[in-house]
CSV table of C-alpha atoms in Angstrom, one decimal:
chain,number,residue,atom,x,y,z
Q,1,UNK,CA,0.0,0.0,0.0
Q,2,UNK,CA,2.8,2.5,1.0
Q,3,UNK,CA,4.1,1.5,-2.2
Q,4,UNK,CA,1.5,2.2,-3.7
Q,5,UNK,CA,0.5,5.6,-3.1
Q,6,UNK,CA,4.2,6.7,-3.7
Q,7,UNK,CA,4.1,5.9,-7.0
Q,8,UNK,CA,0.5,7.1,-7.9
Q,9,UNK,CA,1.9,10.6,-6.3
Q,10,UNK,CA,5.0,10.8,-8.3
Q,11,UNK,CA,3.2,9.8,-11.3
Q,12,UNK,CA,1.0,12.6,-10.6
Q,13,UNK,CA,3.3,14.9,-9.6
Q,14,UNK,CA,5.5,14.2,-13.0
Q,15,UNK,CA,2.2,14.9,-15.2
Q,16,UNK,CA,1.2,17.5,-13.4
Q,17,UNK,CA,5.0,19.4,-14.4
Q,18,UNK,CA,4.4,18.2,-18.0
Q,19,UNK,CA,1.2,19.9,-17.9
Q,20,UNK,CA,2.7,22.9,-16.9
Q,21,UNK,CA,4.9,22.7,-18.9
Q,22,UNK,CA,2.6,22.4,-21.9
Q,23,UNK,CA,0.4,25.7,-20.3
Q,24,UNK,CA,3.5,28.0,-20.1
Q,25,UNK,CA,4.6,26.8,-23.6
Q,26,UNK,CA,1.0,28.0,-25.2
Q,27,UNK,CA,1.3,31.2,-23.3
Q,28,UNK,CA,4.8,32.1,-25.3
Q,29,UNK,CA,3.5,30.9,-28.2
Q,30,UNK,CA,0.6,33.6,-28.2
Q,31,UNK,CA,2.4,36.3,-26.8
Q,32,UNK,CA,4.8,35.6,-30.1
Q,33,UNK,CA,1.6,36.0,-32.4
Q,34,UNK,CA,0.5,39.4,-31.0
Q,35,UNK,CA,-2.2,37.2,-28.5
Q,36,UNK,CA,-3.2,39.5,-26.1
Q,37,UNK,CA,-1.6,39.0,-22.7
Q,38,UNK,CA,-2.4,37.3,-20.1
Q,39,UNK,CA,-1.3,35.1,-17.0
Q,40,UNK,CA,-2.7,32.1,-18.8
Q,41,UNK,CA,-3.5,31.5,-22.1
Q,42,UNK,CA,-7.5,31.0,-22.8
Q,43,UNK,CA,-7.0,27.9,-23.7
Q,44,UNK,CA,-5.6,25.0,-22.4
Q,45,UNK,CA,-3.4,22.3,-24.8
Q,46,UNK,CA,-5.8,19.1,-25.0
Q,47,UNK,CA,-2.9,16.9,-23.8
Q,48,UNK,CA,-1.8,19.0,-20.8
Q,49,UNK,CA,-5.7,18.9,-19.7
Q,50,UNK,CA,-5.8,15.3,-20.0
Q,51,UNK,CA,-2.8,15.5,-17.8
Q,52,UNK,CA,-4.5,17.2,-15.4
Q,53,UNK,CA,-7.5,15.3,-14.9
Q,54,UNK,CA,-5.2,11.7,-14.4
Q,55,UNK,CA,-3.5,14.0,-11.6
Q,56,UNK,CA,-6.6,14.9,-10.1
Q,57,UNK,CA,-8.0,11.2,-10.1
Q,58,UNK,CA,-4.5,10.3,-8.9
Q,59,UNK,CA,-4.5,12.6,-5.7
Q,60,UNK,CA,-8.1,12.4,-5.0
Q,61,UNK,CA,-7.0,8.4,-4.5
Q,62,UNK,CA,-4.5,9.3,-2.1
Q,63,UNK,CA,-7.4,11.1,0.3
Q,64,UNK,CA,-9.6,8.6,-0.4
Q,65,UNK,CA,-7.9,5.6,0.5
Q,66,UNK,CA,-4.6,6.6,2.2
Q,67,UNK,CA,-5.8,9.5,4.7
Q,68,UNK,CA,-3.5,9.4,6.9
Q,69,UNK,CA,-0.6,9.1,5.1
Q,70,UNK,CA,2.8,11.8,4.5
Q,71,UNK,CA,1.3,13.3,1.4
Q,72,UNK,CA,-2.2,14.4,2.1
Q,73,UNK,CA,-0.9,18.1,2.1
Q,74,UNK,CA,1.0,17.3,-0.9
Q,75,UNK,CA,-2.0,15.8,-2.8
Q,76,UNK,CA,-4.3,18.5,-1.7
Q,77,UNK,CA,-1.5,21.8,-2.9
Q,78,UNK,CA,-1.2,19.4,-6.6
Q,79,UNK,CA,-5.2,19.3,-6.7
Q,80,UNK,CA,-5.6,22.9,-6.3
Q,81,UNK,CA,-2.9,23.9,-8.7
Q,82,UNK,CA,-4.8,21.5,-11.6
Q,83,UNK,CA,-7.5,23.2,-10.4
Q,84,UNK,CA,-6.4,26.4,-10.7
Q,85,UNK,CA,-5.1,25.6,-14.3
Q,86,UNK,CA,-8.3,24.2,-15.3
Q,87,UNK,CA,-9.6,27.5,-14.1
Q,88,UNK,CA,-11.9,25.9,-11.7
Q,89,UNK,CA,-11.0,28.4,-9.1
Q,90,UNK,CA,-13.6,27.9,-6.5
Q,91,UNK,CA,-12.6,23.9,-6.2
Q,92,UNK,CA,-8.4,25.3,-6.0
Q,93,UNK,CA,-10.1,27.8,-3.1
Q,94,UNK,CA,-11.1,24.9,-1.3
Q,95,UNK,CA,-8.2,22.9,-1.9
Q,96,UNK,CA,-6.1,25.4,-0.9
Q,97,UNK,CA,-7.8,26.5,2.6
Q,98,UNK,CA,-8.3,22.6,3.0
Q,99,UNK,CA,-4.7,22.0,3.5
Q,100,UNK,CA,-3.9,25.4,5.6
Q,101,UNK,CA,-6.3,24.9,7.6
Q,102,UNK,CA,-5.6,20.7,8.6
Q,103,UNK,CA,-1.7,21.7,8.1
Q,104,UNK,CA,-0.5,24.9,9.2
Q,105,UNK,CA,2.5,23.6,10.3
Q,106,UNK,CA,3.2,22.2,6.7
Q,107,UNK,CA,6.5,23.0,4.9
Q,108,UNK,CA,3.6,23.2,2.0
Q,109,UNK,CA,1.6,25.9,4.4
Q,110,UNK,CA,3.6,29.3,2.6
Q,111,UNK,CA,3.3,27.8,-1.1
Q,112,UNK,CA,-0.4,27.1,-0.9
Q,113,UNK,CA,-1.1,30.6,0.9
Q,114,UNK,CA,0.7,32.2,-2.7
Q,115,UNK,CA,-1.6,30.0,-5.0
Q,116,UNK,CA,-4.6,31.1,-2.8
Q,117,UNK,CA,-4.1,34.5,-3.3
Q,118,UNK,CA,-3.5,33.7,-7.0
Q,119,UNK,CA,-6.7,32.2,-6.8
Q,120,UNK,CA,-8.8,34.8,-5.0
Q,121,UNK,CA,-7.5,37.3,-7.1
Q,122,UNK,CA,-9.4,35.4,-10.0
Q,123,UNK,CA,-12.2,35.2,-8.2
Q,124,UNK,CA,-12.4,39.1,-7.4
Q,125,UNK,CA,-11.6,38.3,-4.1
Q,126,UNK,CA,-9.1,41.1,-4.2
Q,127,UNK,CA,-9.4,42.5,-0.8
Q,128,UNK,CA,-9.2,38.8,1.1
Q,129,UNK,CA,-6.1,38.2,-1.4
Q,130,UNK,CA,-4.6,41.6,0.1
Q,131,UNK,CA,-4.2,40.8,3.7
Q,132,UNK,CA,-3.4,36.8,3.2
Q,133,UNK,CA,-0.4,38.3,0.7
Q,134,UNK,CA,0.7,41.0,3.3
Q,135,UNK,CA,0.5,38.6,5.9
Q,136,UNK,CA,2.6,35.9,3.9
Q,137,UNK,CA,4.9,38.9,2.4
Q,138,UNK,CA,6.1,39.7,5.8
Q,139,UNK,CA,6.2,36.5,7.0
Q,140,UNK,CA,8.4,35.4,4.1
Q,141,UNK,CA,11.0,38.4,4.2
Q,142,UNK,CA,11.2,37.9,7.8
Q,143,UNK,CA,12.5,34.6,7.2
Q,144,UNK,CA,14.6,35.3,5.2
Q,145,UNK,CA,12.6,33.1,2.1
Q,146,UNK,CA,13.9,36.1,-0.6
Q,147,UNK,CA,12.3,34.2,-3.5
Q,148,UNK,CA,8.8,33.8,-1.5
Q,149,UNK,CA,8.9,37.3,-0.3
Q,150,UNK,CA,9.4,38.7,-4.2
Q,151,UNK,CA,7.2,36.6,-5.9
Q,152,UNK,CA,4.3,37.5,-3.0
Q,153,UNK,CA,5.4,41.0,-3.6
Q,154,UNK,CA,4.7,41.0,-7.2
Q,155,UNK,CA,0.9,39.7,-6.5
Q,156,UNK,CA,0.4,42.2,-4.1
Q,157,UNK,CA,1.7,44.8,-7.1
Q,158,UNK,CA,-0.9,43.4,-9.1
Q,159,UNK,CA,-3.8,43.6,-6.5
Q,160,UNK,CA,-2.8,47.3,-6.1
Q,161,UNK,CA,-3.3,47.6,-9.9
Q,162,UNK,CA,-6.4,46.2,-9.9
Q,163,UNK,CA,-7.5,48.0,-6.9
Q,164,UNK,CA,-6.2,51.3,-8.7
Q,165,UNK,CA,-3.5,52.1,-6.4
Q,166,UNK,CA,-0.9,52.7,-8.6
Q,167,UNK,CA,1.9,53.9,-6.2
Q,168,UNK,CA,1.3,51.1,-4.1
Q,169,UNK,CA,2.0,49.1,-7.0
Q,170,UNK,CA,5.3,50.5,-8.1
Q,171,UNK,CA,6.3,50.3,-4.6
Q,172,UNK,CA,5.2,46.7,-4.5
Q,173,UNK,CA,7.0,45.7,-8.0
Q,174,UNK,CA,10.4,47.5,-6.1
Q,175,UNK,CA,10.3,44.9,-3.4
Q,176,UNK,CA,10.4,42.5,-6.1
Q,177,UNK,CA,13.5,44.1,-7.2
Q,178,UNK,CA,14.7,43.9,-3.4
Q,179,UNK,CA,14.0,39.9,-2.5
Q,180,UNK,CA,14.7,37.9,-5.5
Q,181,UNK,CA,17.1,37.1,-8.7
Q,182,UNK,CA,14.2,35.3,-10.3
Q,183,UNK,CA,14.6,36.4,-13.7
Q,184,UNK,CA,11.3,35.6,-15.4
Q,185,UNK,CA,10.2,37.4,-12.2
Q,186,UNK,CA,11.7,40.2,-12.4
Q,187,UNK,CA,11.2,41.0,-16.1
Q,188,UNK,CA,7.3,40.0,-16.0
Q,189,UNK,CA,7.5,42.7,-12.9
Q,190,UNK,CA,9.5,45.4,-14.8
Q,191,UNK,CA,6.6,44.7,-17.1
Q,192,UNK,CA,3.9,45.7,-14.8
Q,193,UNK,CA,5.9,48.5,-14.0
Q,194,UNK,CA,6.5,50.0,-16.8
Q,195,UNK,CA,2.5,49.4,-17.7
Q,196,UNK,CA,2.0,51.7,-14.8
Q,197,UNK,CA,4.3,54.0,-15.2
Q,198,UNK,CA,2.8,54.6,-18.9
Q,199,UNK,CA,-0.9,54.8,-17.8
Q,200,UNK,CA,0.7,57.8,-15.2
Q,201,UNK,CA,2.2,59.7,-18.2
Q,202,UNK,CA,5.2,58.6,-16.3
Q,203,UNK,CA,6.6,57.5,-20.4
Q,204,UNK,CA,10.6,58.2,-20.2
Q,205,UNK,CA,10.5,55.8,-17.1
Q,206,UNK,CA,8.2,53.5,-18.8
Q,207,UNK,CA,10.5,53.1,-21.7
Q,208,UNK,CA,13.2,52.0,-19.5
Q,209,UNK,CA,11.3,49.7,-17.4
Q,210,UNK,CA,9.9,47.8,-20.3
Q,211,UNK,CA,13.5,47.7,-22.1
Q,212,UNK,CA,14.8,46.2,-18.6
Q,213,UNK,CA,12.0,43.7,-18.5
Q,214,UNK,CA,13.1,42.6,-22.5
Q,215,UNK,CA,16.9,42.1,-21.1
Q,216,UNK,CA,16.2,39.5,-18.4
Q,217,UNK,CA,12.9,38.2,-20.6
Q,218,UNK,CA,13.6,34.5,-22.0
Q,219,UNK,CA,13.5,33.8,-26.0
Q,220,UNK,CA,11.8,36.4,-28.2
Q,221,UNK,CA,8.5,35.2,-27.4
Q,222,UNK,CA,8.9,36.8,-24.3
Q,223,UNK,CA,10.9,40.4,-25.4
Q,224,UNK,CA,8.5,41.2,-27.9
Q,225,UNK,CA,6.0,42.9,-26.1
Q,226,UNK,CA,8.1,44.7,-23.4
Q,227,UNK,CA,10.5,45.9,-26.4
Q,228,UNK,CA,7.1,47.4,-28.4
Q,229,UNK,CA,5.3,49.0,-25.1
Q,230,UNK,CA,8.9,50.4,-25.1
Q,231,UNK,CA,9.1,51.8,-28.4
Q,232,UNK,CA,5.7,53.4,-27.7
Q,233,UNK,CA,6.8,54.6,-24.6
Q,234,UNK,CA,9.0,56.5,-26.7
Q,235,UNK,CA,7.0,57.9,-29.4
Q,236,UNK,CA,4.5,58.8,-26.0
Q,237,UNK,CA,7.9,60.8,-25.0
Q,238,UNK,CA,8.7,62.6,-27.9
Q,239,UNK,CA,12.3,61.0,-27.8
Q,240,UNK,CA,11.6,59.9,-32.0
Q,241,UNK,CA,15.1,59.3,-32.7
Q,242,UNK,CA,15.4,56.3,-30.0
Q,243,UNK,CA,12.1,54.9,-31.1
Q,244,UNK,CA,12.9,54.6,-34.9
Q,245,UNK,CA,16.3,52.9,-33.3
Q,246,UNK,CA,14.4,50.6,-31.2
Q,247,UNK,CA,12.1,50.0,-34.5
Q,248,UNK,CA,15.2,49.2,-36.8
Q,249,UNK,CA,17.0,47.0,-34.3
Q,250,UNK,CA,13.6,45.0,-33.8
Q,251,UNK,CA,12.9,44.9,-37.8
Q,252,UNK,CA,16.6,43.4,-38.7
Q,253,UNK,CA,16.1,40.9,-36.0
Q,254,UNK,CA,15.0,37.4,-37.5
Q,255,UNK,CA,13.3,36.6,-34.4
Q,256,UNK,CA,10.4,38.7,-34.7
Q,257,UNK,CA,10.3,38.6,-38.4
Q,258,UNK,CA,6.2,36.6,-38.0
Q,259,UNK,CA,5.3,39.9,-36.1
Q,260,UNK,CA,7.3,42.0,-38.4
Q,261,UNK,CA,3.9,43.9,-39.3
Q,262,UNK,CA,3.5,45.4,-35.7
Q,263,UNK,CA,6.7,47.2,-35.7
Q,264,UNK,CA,6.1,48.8,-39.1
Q,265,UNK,CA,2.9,50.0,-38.0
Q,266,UNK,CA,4.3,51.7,-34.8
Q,267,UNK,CA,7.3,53.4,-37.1
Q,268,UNK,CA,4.7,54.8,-39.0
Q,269,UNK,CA,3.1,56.1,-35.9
Q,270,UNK,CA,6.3,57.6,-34.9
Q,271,UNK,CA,7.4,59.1,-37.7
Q,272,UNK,CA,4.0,61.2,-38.5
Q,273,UNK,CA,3.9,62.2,-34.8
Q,274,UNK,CA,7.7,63.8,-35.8
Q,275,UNK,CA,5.7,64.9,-38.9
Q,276,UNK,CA,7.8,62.8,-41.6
Q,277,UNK,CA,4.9,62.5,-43.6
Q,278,UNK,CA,6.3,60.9,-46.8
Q,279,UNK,CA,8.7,58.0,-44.0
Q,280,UNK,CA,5.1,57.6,-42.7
């Protein structure tokens, strides 16, 4: 029986990874089209949801027939997750509280608290995700668990965006900058804080924000977008010359040749706001 239930964990905890694997893969792929952006994409790979069905069937085993073994809290943080990928957020809620609340002492207890407030937030629970991310934030940098506290930091930037306090945001995506050397992290929050920065009129500061984000971003897939918002930024700052740099640089570049179209349409934009008509 012990036997047993090891195995039909590790089997679910190896599909689960493939499935998110699959999920993250999507989500470059249709930021490289010009999809707009999102934490996940809209629509989830057959296989990976296959995946994620066999992992909840797997786990849901484990507390069904082997309650009282070591990796009830584990099965219960995988479940949520598939759940939450599956976007069947009010089943991940209840996975989630289920294991803080029978296993606060869990090494599992500050990972599932970050994937509830994930969760809430989808669920427009934005206030409730607020104080369990504050509360987790401090606990984590107290601690001295840099990678915890940054990545909590950078959901409690977004709540501040979505609550529309946009100070509190930036201040929120600095900590980021303060805990951790994640860089997937840190460009995705130099993102956010250069979207902020732009919607405050704040545009010299968002250029170089979203330029930072495309240096630590991963493949072209992912330095698209922050490299365009940038070269907008610039048109938005009247600094023409840099954006028709940033435009050639991004038009001789291979990479983004399927997407080419988008960075001749915002050179056009920027030369007729420097009133190049006939470059236009």
């Amino acid at each position: 029986n012990t036997v047993s239930y090891f195995n039909a964990y590790y089997n679910a905890d190896r599909l689960f990874s493939q499935a998110e694997d699959e999920i993250l893969e999507a989500e470059k792929t249709a930021r490289l089209r010009g999809s707009p952006q999102g934490e996940r994409p809209a629509i989830i790979p057959a296989s990976a949801r296959q995946k994620l069905t066999v992992v909840n069937e797997k786990c849901s085993n484990i507390l069904s027939f082997h309650p009282e073994s070591a990796l009830v809290d584990d099965a219960l943080l995988l479940i949520g997750k598939s759940y939450f990928y599956q976007t069947e957020y009010l089943k991940a809620e209840r996975k989630f509280s289920e294991l803080l609340s029978q296993f606060p002492t869990s090494s599992l207890a500050p990972e599932a608290e970050l994937w509830l407030v994930k969760t809430m937030i989808r669920l427009g629970k934005n206030d409730e995700a607020l104080a369990v991310a504050q509360s987790l934030a401090q606990e984590a940098s107290g601690q001295g668990a840099n990678d915890l506290a940054g990545e909590t930091f950078f959901w409690i930037g977004d709540l501040q965006v979505l609550m529309g306090n946009k100070t509190k945001a930036l201040e929120s995506f600095q900590k980021v900058e303060d805990f951790t050397s994640d860089a997937s992290l840190l460009s995705s929050s130099r993102l956010k804080s250069g979207t902020v920065l732009f919607s405050l009129g704040e545009y010299a500061r968002a250029a170089s924000a979203f330029l930072k984000a495309a240096e630590l971003a991963e493949g072209p897939a992912m330095q698209f977008g922050p490299k365009l918002e940038a070269l907008r930024s610039l048109r938005a700052a009247r600094e023409y010359e840099a954006a028709l740099q940033l435009a050639e640089e991004m038009l001789s570049d291979f990479r983004f040749s399927s997407v080419s179209k988008e960075v001749l349409f915002e050179r056009g934009l920027t030369y007729a706001a420097q009133g190049a008509r006939m470059e236009a």
